[in-house]
Short mmCIF file of C-alpha atoms in Angstrom, two decimals:
data_model
loop_
_atom_site.label_atom_id
_atom_site.label_comp_id
_atom_site.label_asym_id
_atom_site.label_seq_id
_atom_site.Cartn_x
_atom_site.Cartn_y
_atom_site.Cartn_z
CA MET A 1 8.41 -5.89 -8.23
CA GLU A 2 6.95 -9.35 -8.49
CA LEU A 3 4.94 -11.54 -6.15
CA PRO A 4 6.99 -13.78 -3.89
CA ALA A 5 7.49 -17.13 -5.48
CA PRO A 6 5.26 -19.16 -3.07
CA LEU A 7 2.41 -16.74 -3.64
CA ARG A 8 2.80 -16.55 -7.33
CA GLN A 9 2.77 -20.33 -7.70
CA ALA A 10 -0.34 -20.62 -5.38
CA VAL A 11 -2.17 -17.89 -7.39
CA ASP A 12 -1.36 -19.79 -10.66
CA GLN A 13 -2.89 -22.93 -9.24
CA VAL A 14 -6.12 -21.08 -8.20
CA LEU A 15 -6.49 -19.48 -11.67
CA GLU A 16 -5.80 -22.64 -13.66
CA GLY A 17 -8.59 -23.75 -15.90
CA ILE A 18 -10.76 -20.67 -15.59
CA PRO A 19 -12.29 -19.71 -18.97
CA LEU A 20 -10.76 -16.43 -20.16
CA PRO A 21 -13.96 -14.78 -21.27
CA LYS A 22 -15.48 -15.20 -17.84
CA LEU A 23 -12.39 -13.96 -16.15
CA LYS A 24 -12.24 -10.92 -18.51
CA GLN A 25 -15.86 -10.10 -17.91
CA ALA A 26 -15.34 -10.22 -14.09
CA ALA A 27 -12.26 -8.20 -14.32
CA ASP A 28 -13.96 -5.45 -16.39
CA THR A 29 -16.79 -5.31 -13.67
CA LEU A 30 -14.37 -5.19 -10.92
CA SER A 31 -12.26 -2.47 -12.60
CA ARG A 32 -15.32 -0.24 -13.20
CA ARG A 33 -16.44 -0.53 -9.55
CA TYR A 34 -12.96 0.36 -8.26
CA ARG A 35 -12.45 3.27 -10.64
CA ALA A 36 -15.89 4.76 -9.77
CA GLU A 37 -15.32 4.03 -5.93
CA THR A 38 -18.89 2.49 -5.99
CA ARG A 39 -20.57 2.28 -2.64
CA ASP A 40 -23.91 0.56 -3.23
CA GLY A 41 -23.94 -1.87 -0.27
CA ARG A 42 -22.55 -4.76 -2.33
CA LEU A 43 -18.98 -6.06 -1.84
CA HIS A 44 -16.58 -5.54 -4.82
CA LEU A 45 -15.47 -9.15 -4.35
CA SER A 46 -18.95 -10.62 -3.93
CA ASP A 47 -18.40 -14.03 -5.50
CA ASP A 48 -15.76 -16.57 -6.43
CA LEU A 49 -15.20 -15.27 -9.95
CA ALA A 50 -14.64 -11.80 -8.80
CA ALA A 51 -12.22 -12.89 -6.12
CA LYS A 52 -10.22 -14.84 -8.85
CA ALA A 53 -10.35 -11.84 -11.24
CA TYR A 54 -8.83 -9.78 -8.44
CA LEU A 55 -5.95 -12.28 -8.17
CA ALA A 56 -5.23 -12.02 -11.96
CA THR A 57 -5.56 -8.26 -12.43
CA ARG A 58 -5.17 -6.39 -9.12
CA LEU A 59 -3.16 -8.42 -6.67
CA PRO A 60 0.31 -7.90 -8.42
CA ALA A 61 -0.23 -4.13 -8.35
CA THR A 62 -1.68 -3.74 -4.89
CA PHE A 63 1.06 -6.12 -3.50
CA ALA A 64 3.77 -3.83 -5.12
CA ALA A 65 2.21 -0.78 -3.59
CA VAL A 66 1.91 -2.17 -0.11
CA ARG A 67 5.32 -3.80 -0.32
CA ALA A 68 6.88 -0.41 -1.34
CA SER A 69 5.11 1.35 1.54
CA MET A 70 6.44 -1.12 4.07
CA GLU A 71 9.96 -0.67 2.64
CA MET A 72 9.75 3.06 3.44
CA VAL A 73 8.64 2.10 6.96
CA ALA A 74 11.47 -0.41 7.41
CA GLU A 75 13.92 2.38 6.23
CA SER A 76 12.49 4.88 8.77
CA LEU A 77 12.19 2.39 11.63
CA PRO A 78 15.25 0.03 11.27
CA ASP A 79 14.71 -1.38 14.68
CA PHE A 80 11.08 -2.34 14.01
CA SER A 81 10.72 -6.10 13.43
CA PRO A 82 7.10 -7.18 14.00
CA ARG A 83 6.34 -10.71 15.09
CA THR A 84 2.54 -10.23 14.87
CA LEU A 85 0.29 -8.73 12.27
CA LEU A 86 -3.34 -7.64 12.23
CA ASP A 87 -4.56 -7.02 8.65
CA VAL A 88 -7.96 -5.46 8.46
CA GLY A 89 -9.93 -5.79 5.15
CA ALA A 90 -7.30 -8.31 4.17
CA GLY A 91 -8.73 -9.48 0.87
CA PRO A 92 -6.50 -12.26 -0.42
CA GLY A 93 -3.81 -11.50 2.10
CA THR A 94 -1.92 -8.74 0.16
CA ALA A 95 -0.55 -6.92 3.22
CA PHE A 96 0.19 -10.27 4.98
CA TRP A 97 2.35 -11.46 2.08
CA ALA A 98 3.98 -8.09 1.76
CA ALA A 99 4.85 -7.93 5.47
CA ARG A 100 6.17 -11.44 5.38
CA ASP A 101 8.39 -10.42 2.44
CA CYS A 102 9.62 -7.35 4.24
CA TRP A 103 10.21 -8.55 7.71
CA ASP A 104 11.37 -12.21 8.03
CA GLY A 105 10.64 -12.29 11.77
CA LEU A 106 6.89 -12.33 11.18
CA GLU A 107 5.43 -15.25 13.00
CA GLU A 108 1.62 -14.86 13.23
CA ALA A 109 -1.09 -13.01 11.44
CA VAL A 110 -4.74 -12.44 11.95
CA LEU A 111 -6.55 -11.46 8.71
CA VAL A 112 -9.93 -9.70 8.91
CA GLU A 113 -12.14 -9.93 5.93
CA THR A 114 -15.97 -9.54 5.21
CA SER A 115 -16.25 -11.21 1.82
CA PRO A 116 -16.59 -15.07 2.16
CA SER A 117 -15.31 -15.57 -1.39
CA ILE A 118 -12.09 -13.76 -1.05
CA ARG A 119 -11.77 -15.02 2.41
CA ALA A 120 -11.76 -18.61 1.26
CA VAL A 121 -9.24 -17.77 -1.54
CA GLY A 122 -6.94 -16.01 0.85
CA ALA A 123 -7.04 -18.90 3.29
CA GLY A 124 -5.98 -21.18 0.60
CA LEU A 125 -3.02 -18.83 -0.37
CA ALA A 126 -2.01 -18.43 3.33
CA GLY A 127 -1.44 -22.23 3.46
CA HIS A 128 1.64 -21.71 1.32
CA ALA A 129 3.24 -19.22 3.71
CA THR A 130 4.71 -21.59 6.22
CA PRO A 131 6.25 -21.30 8.73
CA THR A 132 4.31 -18.09 9.27
CA ILE A 133 0.84 -18.90 10.66
CA ALA A 134 -2.05 -16.88 9.21
CA ARG A 135 -5.72 -17.12 10.46
CA TYR A 136 -8.68 -15.50 8.73
CA VAL A 137 -11.52 -13.90 10.81
CA ALA A 138 -14.90 -13.13 9.40
CA ALA A 139 -15.81 -9.59 10.42
CA ASP A 140 -17.31 -6.38 9.09
CA VAL A 141 -14.58 -3.75 8.92
CA SER A 142 -17.04 -0.93 9.87
CA GLY A 143 -18.56 -3.04 12.69
CA GLY A 144 -16.25 -2.09 15.52
CA LEU A 145 -13.69 -4.89 15.17
CA ARG A 146 -14.44 -6.49 18.56
CA ASP A 147 -12.61 -9.33 20.12
CA LEU A 148 -9.34 -8.69 18.37
CA GLN A 149 -5.95 -8.73 20.09
CA PRO A 150 -3.42 -5.96 19.61
CA ALA A 151 -0.54 -6.62 17.16
CA ASP A 152 2.95 -5.24 16.44
CA LEU A 153 1.96 -4.30 12.98
CA VAL A 154 -1.66 -3.30 11.88
CA THR A 155 -2.51 -2.66 8.27
CA LEU A 156 -5.48 -1.37 6.37
CA ALA A 157 -4.80 -1.48 2.57
CA TYR A 158 -7.22 -0.31 -0.18
CA VAL A 159 -10.25 -0.36 2.16
CA LEU A 160 -11.13 3.31 3.03
CA ASP A 161 -12.28 4.03 -0.59
CA GLU A 162 -14.96 1.41 -0.01
CA LEU A 163 -16.28 2.80 3.26
CA ASP A 164 -18.93 5.40 4.16
CA PRO A 165 -16.67 8.51 4.98
CA ALA A 166 -18.56 8.94 8.19
CA ARG A 167 -17.08 5.78 9.50
CA ILE A 168 -13.41 6.50 8.84
CA ASP A 169 -12.51 8.33 12.14
CA ALA A 170 -13.90 5.63 14.38
CA LEU A 171 -12.14 2.92 12.32
CA VAL A 172 -8.85 4.72 12.52
CA ASP A 173 -9.24 5.28 16.31
CA ARG A 174 -9.89 1.49 16.70
CA LEU A 175 -6.94 0.51 14.62
CA TRP A 176 -4.64 2.78 16.41
CA SER A 177 -5.85 1.31 19.79
CA LEU A 178 -4.89 -2.23 18.45
CA THR A 179 -1.36 -1.00 17.37
CA THR A 180 1.50 -1.77 19.67
CA GLY A 181 4.20 -0.86 17.06
CA THR A 182 3.20 0.59 13.71
CA LEU A 183 0.07 1.19 11.80
CA VAL A 184 0.19 1.30 7.95
CA ILE A 185 -2.79 2.55 5.85
CA VAL A 186 -2.54 2.48 2.04
CA GLU A 187 -4.95 3.96 -0.45
CA PRO A 188 -5.02 4.41 -4.23
CA GLY A 189 -2.86 7.23 -5.37
CA THR A 190 -5.64 9.54 -6.57
CA PRO A 191 -6.51 13.02 -5.32
CA ALA A 192 -9.45 11.41 -3.48
CA GLY A 193 -7.17 8.74 -1.91
CA TRP A 194 -4.81 11.48 -0.89
CA GLN A 195 -7.60 13.34 0.86
CA ARG A 196 -8.60 10.30 2.79
CA ILE A 197 -4.97 9.79 3.83
CA LEU A 198 -4.75 13.38 4.90
CA ARG A 199 -7.85 12.86 7.12
CA VAL A 200 -6.27 9.75 8.65
CA ARG A 201 -2.92 11.54 9.12
CA SER A 202 -4.51 14.29 11.05
CA ARG A 203 -6.36 11.90 13.25
CA LEU A 204 -3.31 9.95 14.13
CA ILE A 205 -1.24 13.09 14.92
CA GLU A 206 -4.07 14.28 17.29
CA ALA A 207 -3.89 10.79 19.01
CA GLY A 208 -0.18 11.32 19.74
CA ALA A 209 1.18 9.06 16.98
CA HIS A 210 4.66 9.54 15.46
CA LEU A 211 4.60 9.63 11.54
CA ALA A 212 7.10 7.13 10.23
CA ALA A 213 6.53 7.48 6.58
CA PRO A 214 6.27 8.94 4.05
CA CYS A 215 6.02 12.29 5.76
CA PRO A 216 9.35 13.63 7.07
CA HIS A 217 7.35 15.96 9.57
CA GLN A 218 4.19 16.22 11.59
CA ALA A 219 3.22 19.64 10.20
CA ALA A 220 0.27 20.23 7.89
CA CYS A 221 0.74 18.75 4.50
CA PRO A 222 2.35 21.68 2.32
CA LEU A 223 0.84 20.44 -1.05
CA VAL A 224 -2.07 22.42 -2.41
CA THR A 225 -4.59 21.05 -4.93
CA PRO A 226 -4.47 20.44 -7.90
CA ASP A 227 -1.23 18.85 -6.73
CA TRP A 228 -1.36 15.89 -4.57
CA CYS A 229 1.07 13.48 -2.76
CA HIS A 230 1.33 10.03 -4.26
CA PHE A 231 3.95 7.52 -5.41
CA SER A 232 4.15 5.00 -8.26
CA ARG A 233 5.35 1.37 -8.68
CA ARG A 234 5.87 -0.27 -12.05
CA VAL A 235 4.43 -3.84 -12.11
CA ALA A 236 5.12 -6.54 -14.75
CA ARG A 237 2.09 -8.04 -16.33
CA SER A 238 1.79 -11.87 -16.90
CA ARG A 239 0.31 -13.12 -20.10
CA LEU A 240 -2.94 -13.89 -18.20
CA HIS A 241 -2.90 -10.42 -16.63
CA ARG A 242 -2.65 -8.79 -20.02
CA LEU A 243 -5.45 -11.01 -21.55
CA ALA A 244 -7.80 -10.49 -18.65
CA LYS A 245 -7.35 -6.72 -18.69
CA GLY A 246 -7.30 -6.48 -22.45
CA GLY A 247 -3.90 -4.76 -22.36
CA GLU A 248 -0.98 -4.99 -24.78
CA VAL A 249 1.70 -3.18 -22.71
CA PRO A 250 3.68 -5.72 -20.64
CA TRP A 251 3.63 -3.47 -17.50
CA GLU A 252 1.42 -1.06 -15.61
CA ASP A 253 2.09 1.66 -13.09
CA GLU A 254 0.22 1.45 -9.78
CA LYS A 255 -0.14 4.82 -8.08
CA TYR A 256 -0.56 4.77 -4.30
CA ILE A 257 -0.48 6.84 -1.15
CA PHE A 258 -0.10 5.74 2.37
CA VAL A 259 0.64 6.88 5.93
CA ALA A 260 2.46 4.96 8.63
CA ALA A 261 2.16 5.89 12.36
CA SER A 262 4.44 4.50 15.05
CA ARG A 263 4.40 4.39 18.87
CA VAL A 264 8.10 5.58 18.67
CA PRO A 265 9.74 8.44 16.70
CA ALA A 266 11.28 7.48 13.44
CA ASP A 267 15.06 7.22 13.15
CA GLY A 268 16.42 10.66 12.16
CA GLN A 269 15.06 13.14 9.67
CA GLN A 270 14.72 12.92 5.98
CA ALA A 271 13.32 14.71 2.93
CA ARG A 272 11.03 12.69 0.63
CA VAL A 273 11.27 12.82 -3.19
CA LEU A 274 7.75 13.69 -4.33
CA ALA A 275 8.07 13.35 -8.07
CA PRO A 276 10.34 11.54 -10.62
CA PRO A 277 13.74 13.22 -10.53
CA GLN A 278 14.65 15.23 -13.60
CA ALA A 279 18.17 14.43 -14.57
CA SER A 280 20.31 15.95 -17.46
CA SER A 281 23.93 16.28 -18.10
CA GLY A 282 25.61 17.36 -14.83
CA MET A 283 22.56 18.06 -12.81
CA VAL A 284 19.52 16.57 -11.02
CA ARG A 285 16.37 18.44 -10.18
CA LEU A 286 14.43 17.13 -7.17
CA LYS A 287 10.97 17.99 -5.73
CA LEU A 288 11.31 17.37 -2.03
CA CYS A 289 9.06 17.30 1.00
CA GLU A 290 11.34 18.50 3.71
CA ALA A 291 11.68 18.01 7.46
CA ASP A 292 10.67 21.60 8.19
CA GLY A 293 7.24 21.01 6.52
CA ALA A 294 7.92 22.74 3.33
CA VAL A 295 8.01 21.56 -0.22
CA ALA A 296 11.11 22.70 -2.16
CA GLU A 297 12.71 22.23 -5.58
CA ARG A 298 16.38 21.48 -5.27
CA LEU A 299 18.91 21.47 -8.06
CA ILE A 300 22.00 19.41 -7.38
CA THR A 301 24.90 19.79 -9.78
CA ARG A 302 28.06 17.82 -10.51
CA ARG A 303 30.10 20.35 -8.57
CA GLU A 304 28.54 19.13 -5.36
CA GLY A 305 30.35 15.87 -5.60
CA ALA A 306 29.06 13.12 -3.29
CA ALA A 307 25.60 14.80 -3.10
CA PHE A 308 25.39 14.79 -6.94
CA LYS A 309 26.38 11.05 -7.04
CA SER A 310 23.63 10.24 -4.38
CA ALA A 311 21.08 12.30 -6.12
CA ARG A 312 21.60 10.41 -9.35
CA LYS A 313 20.47 7.17 -7.69
CA LEU A 314 17.36 8.62 -6.14
CA ASP A 315 13.85 7.54 -7.37
CA TRP A 316 10.36 8.79 -6.68
CA GLY A 317 9.40 8.16 -3.16
CA ASP A 318 13.02 7.76 -1.85
CA GLY A 319 14.12 9.50 1.28
CA MET A 320 17.17 11.80 1.56
CA TRP A 321 18.63 11.36 4.98
CA VAL A 322 20.20 14.29 6.84
CA GLU A 323 21.95 14.80 10.08
#
């Protein structure tokens, strides 16, 4: 999955002329902070160079993960077509651009961001998103989010891992109160990210939300550690991306986990593919999270005809729709 052409071209303009050694050093620092989930009172994107390093090394992957999450939501809620977006902890506008790419009816977006550096970069990028109107708001994500208007779609992507865990419940409550349609929260696909999503999931169910994706049920998550729920999206690396990260492989796999909660029930029931399908001659083995709240291994053989043909096309994260 690639960035939309207007965004990719705008990012190239922002990054033009930056000395590679400086960009690489900033990218290394940023990567260490993200991997360690550092919470030292400093913003990860604390200056202009860190913001631009994020564009070069993280934006393609986080965009792919958020866009894939929204695609699952669109499949589960085919009648959902948001016109307004509230993106909290917006960074350079990752969720905004993903939503714009997923739902062509998006008209207006409010993007809340604490860091002045990434806010300035994101505002410049958003200027290339016409006719959709995007407006940045300076606010602390954990400060109560006052004076914001509800929106059809509310998003929080790659933010919870930077917050004090004690603040998560209040933030989720506030986001849900601002949601008129669907709330989407995305986290890194690590065991710790999954645990945060489980906490959010429980909170939203208690608030009366309907889970739209990826879960096909509202029961307790059936996975038990050391297993954990997550998905993966392969992202092509540009030449600058490879040089800034010191990598030789022309792609990387972004692992992510998310939860989407809706004001209305999802359309039908489905099972979700929880791991890469294992295919061999005449058979496909699937690990599924099923609508009854259980995890099951299912072997589908060529003798099952249409079911086998469908199973051969399935990928990690896909839904299997049932009557």
